[in-house]
One Martini backbone bead per residue (centre of mass of N, CA, C, O) as a GRO file, in nm:
protein
   81
    1MET     BB    1   2.186   1.863  -0.044
    2THR     BB    2   1.932   1.860   0.167
    3ARG     BB    3   1.742   1.973   0.433
    4THR     BB    4   1.676   1.650   0.514
    5SER     BB    5   1.972   1.603   0.550
    6LEU     BB    6   2.263   1.505   0.658
    7ASP     BB    7   2.540   1.629   0.749
    8ASP     BB    8   2.866   1.560   0.811
    9ALA     BB    9   2.869   1.655   1.109
   10GLN     BB   10   2.622   1.495   1.201
   11TRP     BB   11   2.728   1.216   1.119
   12VAL     BB   12   2.975   1.207   1.302
   13SER     BB   13   2.821   1.230   1.568
   14LEU     BB   14   2.646   0.976   1.523
   15MET     BB   15   2.878   0.771   1.490
   16LEU     BB   16   2.993   0.796   1.777
   17VAL     BB   17   2.742   0.666   1.903
   18MET     BB   18   2.709   0.399   1.730
   19GLN     BB   19   2.996   0.275   1.801
   20GLN     BB   20   2.896   0.206   2.109
   21ILE     BB   21   2.705  -0.001   1.972
   22PRO     BB   22   2.658  -0.312   1.950
   23LEU     BB   23   2.610  -0.412   1.603
   24VAL     BB   24   2.552  -0.152   1.436
   25TRP     BB   25   2.850  -0.135   1.331
   26LYS     BB   26   2.995  -0.284   1.009
   27ARG     BB   27   3.183  -0.096   0.823
   28ASP     BB   28   2.922   0.044   0.653
   29ASP     BB   29   2.867   0.363   0.601
   30VAL     BB   30   2.679   0.386   0.356
   31ALA     BB   31   2.447   0.198   0.450
   32LEU     BB   32   2.396   0.335   0.723
   33ARG     BB   33   2.330   0.616   0.616
   34ARG     BB   34   2.093   0.533   0.436
   35PHE     BB   35   1.920   0.422   0.666
   36VAL     BB   36   1.903   0.676   0.841
   37GLU     BB   37   1.784   0.856   0.621
   38ALA     BB   38   1.529   0.684   0.584
   39ALA     BB   39   1.422   0.703   0.873
   40LEU     BB   40   1.408   1.014   0.877
   41TRP     BB   41   1.216   1.046   0.639
   42ILE     BB   42   0.977   0.906   0.768
   43CYS     BB   43   0.958   1.092   1.017
   44ARG     BB   44   0.929   1.367   0.867
   45THR     BB   45   0.678   1.283   0.666
   46GLY     BB   46   0.479   1.030   0.739
   47ALA     BB   47   0.513   0.812   0.549
   48PRO     BB   48   0.487   0.537   0.404
   49TRP     BB   49   0.703   0.289   0.348
   50ARG     BB   50   0.626   0.252   0.035
   51ASP     BB   51   0.728   0.572  -0.019
   52LEU     BB   52   1.011   0.521  -0.039
   53PRO     BB   53   1.273   0.613  -0.187
   54ASP     BB   54   1.490   0.440  -0.385
   55GLY     BB   55   1.762   0.584  -0.278
   56LEU     BB   56   1.701   0.455   0.034
   57GLY     BB   57   1.578   0.187  -0.042
   58LEU     BB   58   1.416  -0.084   0.054
   59TRP     BB   59   1.144  -0.069   0.239
   60SER     BB   60   1.151  -0.352   0.380
   61SER     BB   61   1.443  -0.336   0.485
   62VAL     BB   62   1.415  -0.081   0.648
   63TYR     BB   63   1.186  -0.172   0.829
   64HIS     BB   64   1.325  -0.424   0.960
   65ARG     BB   65   1.559  -0.265   1.080
   66TRP     BB   66   1.396  -0.069   1.244
   67ARG     BB   67   1.260  -0.287   1.422
   68ARG     BB   68   1.516  -0.403   1.546
   69TRP     BB   69   1.606  -0.141   1.679
   70CYS     BB   70   1.358  -0.110   1.857
   71LEU     BB   71   1.376  -0.384   2.014
   72ARG     BB   72   1.682  -0.310   2.117
   73GLY     BB   73   1.697   0.016   2.186
   74TRP     BB   74   1.877   0.202   1.993
   75TRP     BB   75   1.717   0.465   1.954
   76GLU     BB   76   1.723   0.558   2.247
   77VAL     BB   77   2.026   0.584   2.271
   78ILE     BB   78   2.061   0.793   2.046
   79PHE     BB   79   1.858   1.012   2.150
   80GLN     BB   80   1.996   1.054   2.430
   81ALA     BB   81   2.278   1.144   2.301
   0.00000   0.00000   0.00000
């Protein structure tokens, strides 16, 4: 684990919030965690989407999912919690 990744305790807390939002969690914890880690990596580094490390997923897929979450207001719900 790097200092920029979520530890397991943080992930559990975040999952409790995300499970309350309909359609966010589809019972694929690994893919959801990778997406959240990718989104946080972009926010932390300020890097362009195309510079997303390969281990965090395909940049275009992460971007489109990020955008859907933004349009649905899910990030605001998560950050407020």
